[in-house]
Coordinates of C-alpha atoms in Angstrom, one line a residue:
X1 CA 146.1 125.8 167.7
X2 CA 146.1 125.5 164.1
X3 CA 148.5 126.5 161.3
X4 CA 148.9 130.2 161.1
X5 CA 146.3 131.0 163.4
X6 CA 146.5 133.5 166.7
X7 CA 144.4 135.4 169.2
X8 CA 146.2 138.3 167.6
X9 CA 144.0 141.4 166.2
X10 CA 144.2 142.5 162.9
X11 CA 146.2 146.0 162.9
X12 CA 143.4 147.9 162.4
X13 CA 141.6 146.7 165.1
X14 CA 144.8 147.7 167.4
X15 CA 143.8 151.2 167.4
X16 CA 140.1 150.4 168.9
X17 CA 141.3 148.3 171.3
X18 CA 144.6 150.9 172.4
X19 CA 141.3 153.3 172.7
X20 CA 138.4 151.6 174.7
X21 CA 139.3 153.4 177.4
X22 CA 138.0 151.9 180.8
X23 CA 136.7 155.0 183.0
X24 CA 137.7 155.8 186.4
X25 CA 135.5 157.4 189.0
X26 CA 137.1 160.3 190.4
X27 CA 137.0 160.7 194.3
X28 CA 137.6 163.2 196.6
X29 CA 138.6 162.9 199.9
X30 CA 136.6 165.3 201.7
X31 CA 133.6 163.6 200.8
X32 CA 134.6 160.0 201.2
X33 CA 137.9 159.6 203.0
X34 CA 137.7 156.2 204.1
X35 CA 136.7 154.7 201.1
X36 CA 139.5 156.7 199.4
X37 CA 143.0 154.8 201.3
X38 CA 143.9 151.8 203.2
X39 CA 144.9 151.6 206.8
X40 CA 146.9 148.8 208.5
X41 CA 145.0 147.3 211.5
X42 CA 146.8 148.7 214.3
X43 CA 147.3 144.9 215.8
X44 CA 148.9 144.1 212.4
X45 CA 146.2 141.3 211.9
X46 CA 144.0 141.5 208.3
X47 CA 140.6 141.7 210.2
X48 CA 139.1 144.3 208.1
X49 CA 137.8 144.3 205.0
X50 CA 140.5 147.3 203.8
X51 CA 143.5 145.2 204.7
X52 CA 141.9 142.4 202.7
X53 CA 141.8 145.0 199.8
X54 CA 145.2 146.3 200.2
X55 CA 146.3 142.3 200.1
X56 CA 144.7 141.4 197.4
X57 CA 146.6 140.7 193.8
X58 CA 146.1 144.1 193.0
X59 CA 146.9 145.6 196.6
X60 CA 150.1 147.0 198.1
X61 CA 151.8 144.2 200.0
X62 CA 152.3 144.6 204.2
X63 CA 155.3 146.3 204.9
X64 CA 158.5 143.9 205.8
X65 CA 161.9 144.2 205.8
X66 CA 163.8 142.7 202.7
X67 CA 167.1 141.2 202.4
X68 CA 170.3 142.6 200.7
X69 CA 169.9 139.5 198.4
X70 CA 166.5 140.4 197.1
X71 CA 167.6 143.7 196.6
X72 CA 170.4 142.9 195.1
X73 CA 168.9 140.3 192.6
X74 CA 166.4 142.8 191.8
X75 CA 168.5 145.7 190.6
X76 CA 171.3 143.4 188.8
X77 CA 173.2 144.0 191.9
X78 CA 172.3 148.0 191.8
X79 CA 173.3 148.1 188.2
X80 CA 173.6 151.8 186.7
X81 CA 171.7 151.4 184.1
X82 CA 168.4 150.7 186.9
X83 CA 168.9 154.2 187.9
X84 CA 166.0 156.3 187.9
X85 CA 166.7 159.1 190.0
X86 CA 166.7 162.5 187.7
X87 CA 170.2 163.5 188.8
X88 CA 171.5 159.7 188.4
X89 CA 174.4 158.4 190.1
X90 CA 175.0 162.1 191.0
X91 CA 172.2 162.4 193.5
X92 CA 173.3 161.7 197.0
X93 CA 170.6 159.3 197.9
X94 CA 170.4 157.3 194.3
X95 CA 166.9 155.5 193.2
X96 CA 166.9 152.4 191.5
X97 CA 164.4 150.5 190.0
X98 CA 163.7 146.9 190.2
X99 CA 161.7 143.7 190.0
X100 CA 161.5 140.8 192.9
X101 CA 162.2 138.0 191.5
X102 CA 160.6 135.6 194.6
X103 CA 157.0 134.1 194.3
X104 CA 155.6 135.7 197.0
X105 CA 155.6 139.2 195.2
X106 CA 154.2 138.2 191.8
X107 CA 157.6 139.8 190.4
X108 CA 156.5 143.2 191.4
X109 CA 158.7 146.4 190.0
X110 CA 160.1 148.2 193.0
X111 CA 161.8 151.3 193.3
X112 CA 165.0 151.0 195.9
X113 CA 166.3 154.4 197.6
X114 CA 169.8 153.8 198.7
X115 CA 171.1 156.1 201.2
X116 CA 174.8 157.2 201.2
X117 CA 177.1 155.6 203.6
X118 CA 177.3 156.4 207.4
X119 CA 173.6 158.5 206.3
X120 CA 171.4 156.4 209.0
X121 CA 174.1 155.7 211.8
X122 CA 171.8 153.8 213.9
X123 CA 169.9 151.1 212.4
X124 CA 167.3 151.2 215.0
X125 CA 166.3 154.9 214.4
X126 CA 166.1 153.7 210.2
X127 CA 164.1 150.9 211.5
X128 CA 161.6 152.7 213.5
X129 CA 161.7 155.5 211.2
X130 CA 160.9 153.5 208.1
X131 CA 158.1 151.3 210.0
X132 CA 156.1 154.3 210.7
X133 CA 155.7 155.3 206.9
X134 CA 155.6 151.9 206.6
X135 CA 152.1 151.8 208.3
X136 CA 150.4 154.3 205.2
X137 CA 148.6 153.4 202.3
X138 CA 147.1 155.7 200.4
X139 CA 146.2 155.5 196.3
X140 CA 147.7 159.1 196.3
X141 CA 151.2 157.8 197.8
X142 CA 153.8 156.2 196.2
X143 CA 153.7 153.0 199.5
X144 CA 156.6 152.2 201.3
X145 CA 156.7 148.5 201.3
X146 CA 159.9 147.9 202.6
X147 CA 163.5 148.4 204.0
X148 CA 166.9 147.1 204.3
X149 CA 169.5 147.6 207.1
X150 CA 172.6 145.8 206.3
X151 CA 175.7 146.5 208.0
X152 CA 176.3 149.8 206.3
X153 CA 173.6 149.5 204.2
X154 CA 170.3 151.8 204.4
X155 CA 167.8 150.9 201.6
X156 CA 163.9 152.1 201.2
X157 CA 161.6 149.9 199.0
X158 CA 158.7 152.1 197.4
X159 CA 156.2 151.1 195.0
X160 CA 157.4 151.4 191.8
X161 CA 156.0 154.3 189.4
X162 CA 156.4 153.7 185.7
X163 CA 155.3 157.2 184.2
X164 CA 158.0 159.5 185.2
X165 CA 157.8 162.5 187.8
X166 CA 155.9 166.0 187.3
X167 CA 159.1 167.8 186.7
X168 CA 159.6 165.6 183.5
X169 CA 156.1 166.5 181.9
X170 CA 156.6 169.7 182.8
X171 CA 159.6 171.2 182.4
X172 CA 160.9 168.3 180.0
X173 CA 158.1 166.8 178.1
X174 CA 158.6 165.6 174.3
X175 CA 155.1 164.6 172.6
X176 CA 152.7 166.5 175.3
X177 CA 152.3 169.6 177.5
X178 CA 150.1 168.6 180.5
X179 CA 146.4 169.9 179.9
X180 CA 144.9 172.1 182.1
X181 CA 142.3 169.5 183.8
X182 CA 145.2 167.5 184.3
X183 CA 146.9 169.9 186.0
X184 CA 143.8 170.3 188.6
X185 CA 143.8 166.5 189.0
X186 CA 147.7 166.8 190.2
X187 CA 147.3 169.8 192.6
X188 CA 144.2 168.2 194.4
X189 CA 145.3 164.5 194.5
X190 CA 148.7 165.7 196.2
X191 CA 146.8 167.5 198.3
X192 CA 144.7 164.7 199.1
X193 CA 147.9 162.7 200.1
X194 CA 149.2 165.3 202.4
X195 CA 145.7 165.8 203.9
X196 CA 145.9 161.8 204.5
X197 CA 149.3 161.8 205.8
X198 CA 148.4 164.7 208.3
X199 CA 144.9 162.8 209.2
X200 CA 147.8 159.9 210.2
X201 CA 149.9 161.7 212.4
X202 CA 152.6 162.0 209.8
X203 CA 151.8 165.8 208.7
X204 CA 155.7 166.9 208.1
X205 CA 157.1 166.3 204.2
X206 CA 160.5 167.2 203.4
X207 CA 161.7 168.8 200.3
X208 CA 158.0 168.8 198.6
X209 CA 158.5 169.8 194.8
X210 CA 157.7 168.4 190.9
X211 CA 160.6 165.9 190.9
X212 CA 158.5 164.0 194.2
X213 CA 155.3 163.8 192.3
X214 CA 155.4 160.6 190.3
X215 CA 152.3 158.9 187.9
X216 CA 151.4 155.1 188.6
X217 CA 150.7 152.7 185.3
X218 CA 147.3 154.4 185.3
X219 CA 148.9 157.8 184.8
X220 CA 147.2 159.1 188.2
X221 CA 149.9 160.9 189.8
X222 CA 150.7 160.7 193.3
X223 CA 153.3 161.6 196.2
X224 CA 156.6 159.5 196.7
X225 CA 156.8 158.3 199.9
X226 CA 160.1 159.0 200.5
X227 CA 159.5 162.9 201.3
X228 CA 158.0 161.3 204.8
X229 CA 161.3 159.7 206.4
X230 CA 162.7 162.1 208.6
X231 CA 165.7 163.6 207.6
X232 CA 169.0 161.4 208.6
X233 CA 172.2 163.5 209.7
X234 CA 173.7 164.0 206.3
X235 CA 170.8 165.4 204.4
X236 CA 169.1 168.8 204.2
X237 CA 165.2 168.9 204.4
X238 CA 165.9 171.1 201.4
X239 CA 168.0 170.4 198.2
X240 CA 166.6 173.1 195.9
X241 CA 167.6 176.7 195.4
X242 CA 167.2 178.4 198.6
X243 CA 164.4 180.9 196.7
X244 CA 162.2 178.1 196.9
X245 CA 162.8 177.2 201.3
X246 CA 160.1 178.5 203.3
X247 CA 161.2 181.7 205.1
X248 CA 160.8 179.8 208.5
X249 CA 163.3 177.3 207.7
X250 CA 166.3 179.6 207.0
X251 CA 165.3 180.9 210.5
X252 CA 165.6 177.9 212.1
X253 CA 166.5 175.3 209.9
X254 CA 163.0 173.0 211.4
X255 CA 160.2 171.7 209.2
X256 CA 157.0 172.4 210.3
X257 CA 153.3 171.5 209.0
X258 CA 153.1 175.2 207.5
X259 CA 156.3 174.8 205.7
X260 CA 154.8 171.9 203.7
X261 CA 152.4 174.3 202.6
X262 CA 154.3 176.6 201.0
X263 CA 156.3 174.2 199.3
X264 CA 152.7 173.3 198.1
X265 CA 151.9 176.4 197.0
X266 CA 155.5 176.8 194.5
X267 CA 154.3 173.1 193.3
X268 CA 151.1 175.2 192.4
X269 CA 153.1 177.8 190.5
X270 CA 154.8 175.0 188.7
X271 CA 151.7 173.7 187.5
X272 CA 150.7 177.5 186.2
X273 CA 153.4 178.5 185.0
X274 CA 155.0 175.1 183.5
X275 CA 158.1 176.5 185.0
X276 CA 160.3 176.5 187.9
X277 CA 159.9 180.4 189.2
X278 CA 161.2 181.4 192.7
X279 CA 157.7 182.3 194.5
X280 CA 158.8 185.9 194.9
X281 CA 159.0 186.7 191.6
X282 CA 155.4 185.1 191.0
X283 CA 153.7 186.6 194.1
X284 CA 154.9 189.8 192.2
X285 CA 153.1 188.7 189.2
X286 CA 150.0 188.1 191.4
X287 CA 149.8 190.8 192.7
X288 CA 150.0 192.7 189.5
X289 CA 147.3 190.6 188.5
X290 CA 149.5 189.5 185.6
X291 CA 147.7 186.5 185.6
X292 CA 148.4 185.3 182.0
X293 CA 151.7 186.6 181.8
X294 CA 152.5 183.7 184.0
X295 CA 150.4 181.4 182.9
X296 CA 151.8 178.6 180.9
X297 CA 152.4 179.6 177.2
X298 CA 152.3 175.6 175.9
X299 CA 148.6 175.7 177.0
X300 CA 148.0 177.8 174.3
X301 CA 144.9 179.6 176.4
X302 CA 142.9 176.0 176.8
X303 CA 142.7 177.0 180.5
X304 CA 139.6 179.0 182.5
X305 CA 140.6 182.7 183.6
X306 CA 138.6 181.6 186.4
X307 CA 140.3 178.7 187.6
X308 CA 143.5 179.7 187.1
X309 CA 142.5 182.7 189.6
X310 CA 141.4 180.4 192.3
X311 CA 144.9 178.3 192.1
X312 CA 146.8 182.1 191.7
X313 CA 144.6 182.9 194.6
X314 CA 145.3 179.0 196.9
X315 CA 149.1 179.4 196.2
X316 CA 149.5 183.2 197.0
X317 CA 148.1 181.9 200.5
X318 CA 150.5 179.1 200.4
X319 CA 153.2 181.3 200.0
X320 CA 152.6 183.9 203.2
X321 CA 155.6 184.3 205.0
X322 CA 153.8 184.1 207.9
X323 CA 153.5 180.2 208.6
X324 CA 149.3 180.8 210.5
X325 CA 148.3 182.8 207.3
X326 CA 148.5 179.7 205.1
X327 CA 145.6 177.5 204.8
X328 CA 145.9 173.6 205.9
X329 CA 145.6 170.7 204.4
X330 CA 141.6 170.5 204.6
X331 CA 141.5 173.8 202.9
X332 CA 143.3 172.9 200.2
X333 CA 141.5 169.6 199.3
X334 CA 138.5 171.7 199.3
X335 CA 139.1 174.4 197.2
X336 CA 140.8 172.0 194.3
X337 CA 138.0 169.4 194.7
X338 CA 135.6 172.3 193.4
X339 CA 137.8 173.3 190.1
X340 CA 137.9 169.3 189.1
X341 CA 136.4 169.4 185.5
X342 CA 136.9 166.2 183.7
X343 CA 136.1 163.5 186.5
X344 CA 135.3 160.7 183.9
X345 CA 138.1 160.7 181.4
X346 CA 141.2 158.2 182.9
X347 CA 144.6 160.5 183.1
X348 CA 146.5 158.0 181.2
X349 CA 144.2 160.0 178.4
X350 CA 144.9 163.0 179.7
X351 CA 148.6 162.6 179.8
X352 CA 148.5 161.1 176.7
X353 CA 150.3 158.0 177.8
X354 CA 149.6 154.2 176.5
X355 CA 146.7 152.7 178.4
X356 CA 147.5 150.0 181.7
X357 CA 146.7 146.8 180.6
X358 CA 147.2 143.7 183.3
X359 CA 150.0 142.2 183.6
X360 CA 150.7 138.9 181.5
X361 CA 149.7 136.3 184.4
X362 CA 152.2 134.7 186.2
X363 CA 152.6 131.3 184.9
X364 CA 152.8 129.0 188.3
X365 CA 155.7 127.7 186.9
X366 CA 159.0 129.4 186.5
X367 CA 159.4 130.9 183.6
X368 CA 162.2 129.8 180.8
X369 CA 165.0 132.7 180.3
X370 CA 163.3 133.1 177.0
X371 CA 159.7 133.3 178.4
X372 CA 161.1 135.8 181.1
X373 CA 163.2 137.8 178.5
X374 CA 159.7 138.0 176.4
X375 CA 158.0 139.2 179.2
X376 CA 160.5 141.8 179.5
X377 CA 160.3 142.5 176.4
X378 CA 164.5 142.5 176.9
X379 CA 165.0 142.0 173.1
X380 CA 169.1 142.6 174.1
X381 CA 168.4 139.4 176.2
X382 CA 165.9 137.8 173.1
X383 CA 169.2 137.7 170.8
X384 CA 171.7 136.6 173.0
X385 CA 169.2 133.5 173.5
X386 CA 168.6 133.1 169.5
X387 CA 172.3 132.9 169.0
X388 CA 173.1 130.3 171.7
X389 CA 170.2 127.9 170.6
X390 CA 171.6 128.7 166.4
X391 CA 169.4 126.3 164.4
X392 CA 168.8 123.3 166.9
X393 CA 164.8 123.6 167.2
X394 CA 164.9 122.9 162.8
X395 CA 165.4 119.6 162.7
X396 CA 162.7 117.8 161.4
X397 CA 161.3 120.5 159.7
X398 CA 163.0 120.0 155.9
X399 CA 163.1 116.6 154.0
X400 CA 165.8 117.2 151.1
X401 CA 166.1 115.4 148.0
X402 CA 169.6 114.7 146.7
X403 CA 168.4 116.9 144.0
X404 CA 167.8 119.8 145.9
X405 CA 171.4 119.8 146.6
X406 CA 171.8 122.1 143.7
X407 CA 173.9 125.4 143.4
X408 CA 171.0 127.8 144.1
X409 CA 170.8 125.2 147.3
X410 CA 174.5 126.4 147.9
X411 CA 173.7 129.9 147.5
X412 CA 170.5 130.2 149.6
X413 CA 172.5 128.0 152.5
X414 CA 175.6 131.1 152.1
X415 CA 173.0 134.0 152.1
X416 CA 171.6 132.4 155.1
X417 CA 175.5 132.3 156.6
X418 CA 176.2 135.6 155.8
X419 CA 172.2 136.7 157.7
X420 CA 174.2 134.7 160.9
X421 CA 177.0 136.7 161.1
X422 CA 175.3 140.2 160.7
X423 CA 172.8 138.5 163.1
X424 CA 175.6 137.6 165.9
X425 CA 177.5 141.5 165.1
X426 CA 174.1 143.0 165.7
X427 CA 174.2 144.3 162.1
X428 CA 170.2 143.8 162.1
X429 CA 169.4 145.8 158.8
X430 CA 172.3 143.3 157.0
X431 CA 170.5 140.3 158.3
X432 CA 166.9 141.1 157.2
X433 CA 168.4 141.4 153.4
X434 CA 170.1 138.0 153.7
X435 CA 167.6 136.3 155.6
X436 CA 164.9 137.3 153.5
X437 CA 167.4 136.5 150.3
X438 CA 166.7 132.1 152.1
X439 CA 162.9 133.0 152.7
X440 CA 162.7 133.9 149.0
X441 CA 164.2 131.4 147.5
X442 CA 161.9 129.0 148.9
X443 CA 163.5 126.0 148.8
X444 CA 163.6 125.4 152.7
X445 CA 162.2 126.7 155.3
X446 CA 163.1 127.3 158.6
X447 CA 161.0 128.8 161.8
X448 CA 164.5 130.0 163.4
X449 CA 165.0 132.0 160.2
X450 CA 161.8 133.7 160.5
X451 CA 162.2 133.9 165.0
X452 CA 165.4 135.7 163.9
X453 CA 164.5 138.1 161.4
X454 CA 161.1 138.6 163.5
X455 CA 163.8 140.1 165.9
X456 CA 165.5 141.9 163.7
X457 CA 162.1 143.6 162.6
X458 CA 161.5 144.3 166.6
X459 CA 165.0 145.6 166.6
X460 CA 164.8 147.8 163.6
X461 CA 160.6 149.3 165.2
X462 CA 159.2 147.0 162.7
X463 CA 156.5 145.4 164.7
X464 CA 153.8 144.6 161.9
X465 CA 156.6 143.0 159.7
X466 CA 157.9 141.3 162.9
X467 CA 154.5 139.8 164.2
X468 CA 154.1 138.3 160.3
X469 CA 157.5 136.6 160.7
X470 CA 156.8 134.8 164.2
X471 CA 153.2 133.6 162.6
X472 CA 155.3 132.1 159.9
X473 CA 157.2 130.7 162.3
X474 CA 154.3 129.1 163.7
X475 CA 153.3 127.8 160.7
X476 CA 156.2 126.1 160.2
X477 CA 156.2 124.6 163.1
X478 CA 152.9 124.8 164.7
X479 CA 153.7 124.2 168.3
X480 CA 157.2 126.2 169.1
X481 CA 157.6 127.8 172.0
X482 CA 159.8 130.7 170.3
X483 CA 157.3 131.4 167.8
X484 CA 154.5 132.3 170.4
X485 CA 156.9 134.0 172.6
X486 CA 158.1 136.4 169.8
X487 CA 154.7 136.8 168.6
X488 CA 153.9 138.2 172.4
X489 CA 156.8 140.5 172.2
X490 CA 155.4 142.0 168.8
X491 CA 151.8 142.4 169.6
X492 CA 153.2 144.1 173.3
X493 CA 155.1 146.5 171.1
X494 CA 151.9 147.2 168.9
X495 CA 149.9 147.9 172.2
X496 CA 148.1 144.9 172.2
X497 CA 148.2 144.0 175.9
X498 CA 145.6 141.6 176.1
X499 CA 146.8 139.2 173.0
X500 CA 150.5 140.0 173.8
X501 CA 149.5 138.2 177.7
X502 CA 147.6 135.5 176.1
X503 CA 150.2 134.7 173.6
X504 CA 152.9 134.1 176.3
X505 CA 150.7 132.3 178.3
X506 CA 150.2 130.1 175.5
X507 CA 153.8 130.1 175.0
X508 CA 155.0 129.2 178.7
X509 CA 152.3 126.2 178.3
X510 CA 153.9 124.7 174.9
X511 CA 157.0 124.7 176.6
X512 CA 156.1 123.4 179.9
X513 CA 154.5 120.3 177.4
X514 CA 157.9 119.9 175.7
X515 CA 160.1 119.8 178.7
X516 CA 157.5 116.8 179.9
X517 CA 157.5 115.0 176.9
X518 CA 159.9 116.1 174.8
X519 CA 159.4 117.4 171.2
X520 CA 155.6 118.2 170.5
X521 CA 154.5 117.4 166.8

């Protein structure tokens, strides 16, 4: 690759390419079920063509059971700073996230539910329990792929979703309210996931509300899986205020198919109202007819009177308090499948959320803890890595003259000294000023300089500034590793998926060379 030159983009060409939006075909269930979820072979072999699918790279993986090892590994030993849950370590089941780190999984991201202690006494009756959830895979669940029983130890392993739950763009959004179309797309692809899950023999959901809807790295929202595991002795079926638990269960304390319809139906007044209100209050509303007193102020009135009835209308019947009024699951899927207004446009748009882009490929060998922190885009992990390597990866890169050696030598070399030590403190606004007092000078150059300060830039949300400092880097030195790898981190940060994978590919090559033969020139 020559001197200076990248796959990169030019910036203004990021914004076209953050926007060519590839354009999903919406489904709906009702019409086309079986093209719509994957199904295990009930003899656990892959004979049809859907468990091929669900295999495949882009698939869920067969359920298994995982070790407390991988588990482990994959959460920094179930660090606090993986938690994901909304009430964190508070929550009496707490979710992590993670990432695999064996082959077999491509590195996947998991989420890990980790039960109390003593919550599952018999590990048989987890077992069992989780293998039956196990068995469903739907593109409107969150999949269970996994479990853990470890002496003590219950875990679940879930697919992990990277766009946060409903109850965050709802009640606690920053840059967006949910638009109305998006809001139809939730309500019938949850309903399409229950309507599966009760086509499978698994028809009961426990504790159904916002925080249990969660958006995939498409933005499509679906159901966590977790809602399906029967209850285990410790745990209630319902954690939220007791406003919001079906009338039949404070009678007798069982979950029933109709109660997960009414917990459905205060999901739908979530979705209206763009706040948590105790159904009584809102079946008051509706039966005022108060229909845009309730409705969602942040929408502004970008909403049809008409649809909004029909959902005012599906979660009043949710809501009965007698469990045959309310419709099932079939119903449900019907009705929303007819108010679905925007089919073509992806709900990453909709949600206003950066677009999926593939995954840099797994390089088939392991990466380097540079290429891995890259890929993370860990830049905590970036520096600590910069500072152990200091200025090794230079030499060769400046022939000096004696007379060279001269006082502005001495005071370029001390500006650079004094850009270390803020560097090493983490004082990263200090080191671009003395770095870039050395670049200035001009007298030497050196690629770590420019890796470094290319981190600082990243450090300080500087991308543009820091891409230009790893391609001078590269110019430098036209075949270092770091100078690719930072490069990838930059053009990641500026939404440029597609460079930022090619980049570290080309990166993980270089150094794969290097390590064979030693220093490329």
């Amino acid at each position: 690759m020559g001197c200076c030159q990248s796959t990169w983009k030019a910036p203004d060409s990021a914004d076209k390419s953050h926007h060519h939006h590839h354009h999903h075909h919406h489904q709906q269930s009702h019409r086309n079920r079986q093209n719509n979820h994957l199904t295990q072979p009930s003899n656990g072999t892959d004979s049809s063509s859907a468990a091929a699918a669900a295999a495949g790279s882009g698939g869920t993986p067969a359920f298994s059971e995982f070790s407390l090892a991988d588990l482990k590994a994959a959460t920094n030993n179930f660090s606090p700073d993986f938690i994901v849950s909304e009430s964190g370590e508070k929550a009496p089941n707490v979710v992590y996230k993670g990432r695999l780190q064996n082959g077999n999984n491509n590195r996947r991201w998991i989420a890990v539910k980790k039960f109390t202690k003593f919550a599952w006494p018999d590990p048989k009756q987890f077992a069992d329990e989780a293998s039956g959830v196990g068995k469903l895979r739907h593109t409107r669940l969150a999949n269970l792929i996994g479990y853990c029983c470890d002496g003590d130890e219950r875990l679940l392993v879930a697919e992990y979703m990277p766009n946060d739950t409903l109850a965050k763009h709802l009640f606690h959004w920053e840059n967006q309210t949910i638009e109305w179309a998006m809001r139809l797309r939730v309500a019938l692809y949850i309903a399409e996931a229950l309507d599966y899950c009760s086509s499978e023999g698994r028809p009961l959901y426990h504790d159904l509300n916002a925080y249990r809807v969660l958006f995939d790295e498409n933005g499509d929202p679906r159901l966590s899986c977790f809602g399906l595991m029967k209850n285990s002795r410790d745990g209630k079926s319902y954690s939220t205020n007791l406003s919001y638990t079906p009338p039949e269960y404070l009678r007798n304390g069982r979950v029933t198919p109709e109660s997960v319809i009414f917990s459905f139906g205060t999901v739908l007044l979530d979705l209206l109202s763009g706040k948590h209100i105790p159904p009584s209050h809102a079946l008051d509303m509706i039966r005022g007819k108060n229909i845009l007193l309730l409705m969602d102020s942040h929408l502004e009135g970008n909403f049809s009177t008409e649809e909004a009835t029909v959902v005012f209308e599906l979660a009043s019947q949710c809501l009965q308090y007698e469990p045959r009024e309310r419709p099932n699951t079939n119903d449900l899927v019907s009705t929303l499948a007819s108010l679905q207004n925007r089919p073509d446009v992806p709900s990453y748009v909709m949600l206003g959320i950066p677009r999926n882009e593939e995954a840099p490929p797994t390089p088939q060998h392991p990466l380097s803890p540079m290429g891995d922190a890259c890929s993370r885009r860990d830049l905590t992990a970036i520096h600590q890595i910069l500072v152990l390597t200091h200025y090794k990866d230079d030499e060769g890169t400046n022939e000096l003259s004696f007379q060279e050696w001269t006082q502005q030598m001495r005071d370029m070399l001390e500006a650079r000294k004094r850009g270390d030590v803020a560097f090493r403190e983490k004082d990263f606004k200090t080191a671009i000023d003395c770095y870039s007092q050395f670049i200035d000078v001009g007298t030497m150059v050196s690629p770590t300089v420019y890796a470094r300060r290319s981190l600082c830039h990243l450090l300080c949300d500087q991308p543009d500034a820091a891409l230009r400092d790893a391609m001078q880097a590269q110019c430098v030195y036209p075949e270092w590793s770091t100078a690719f790898y930072m490069q990838a981190v930059a053009l990641a940060k500026l939404d440029m998926h597609k460079d930022a994978a090619d980049m570290l590919k080309e990166a993980a090559s270089l150094e794969e060379k290097r390590q064979r033969g030693g220093r490329v020139s």
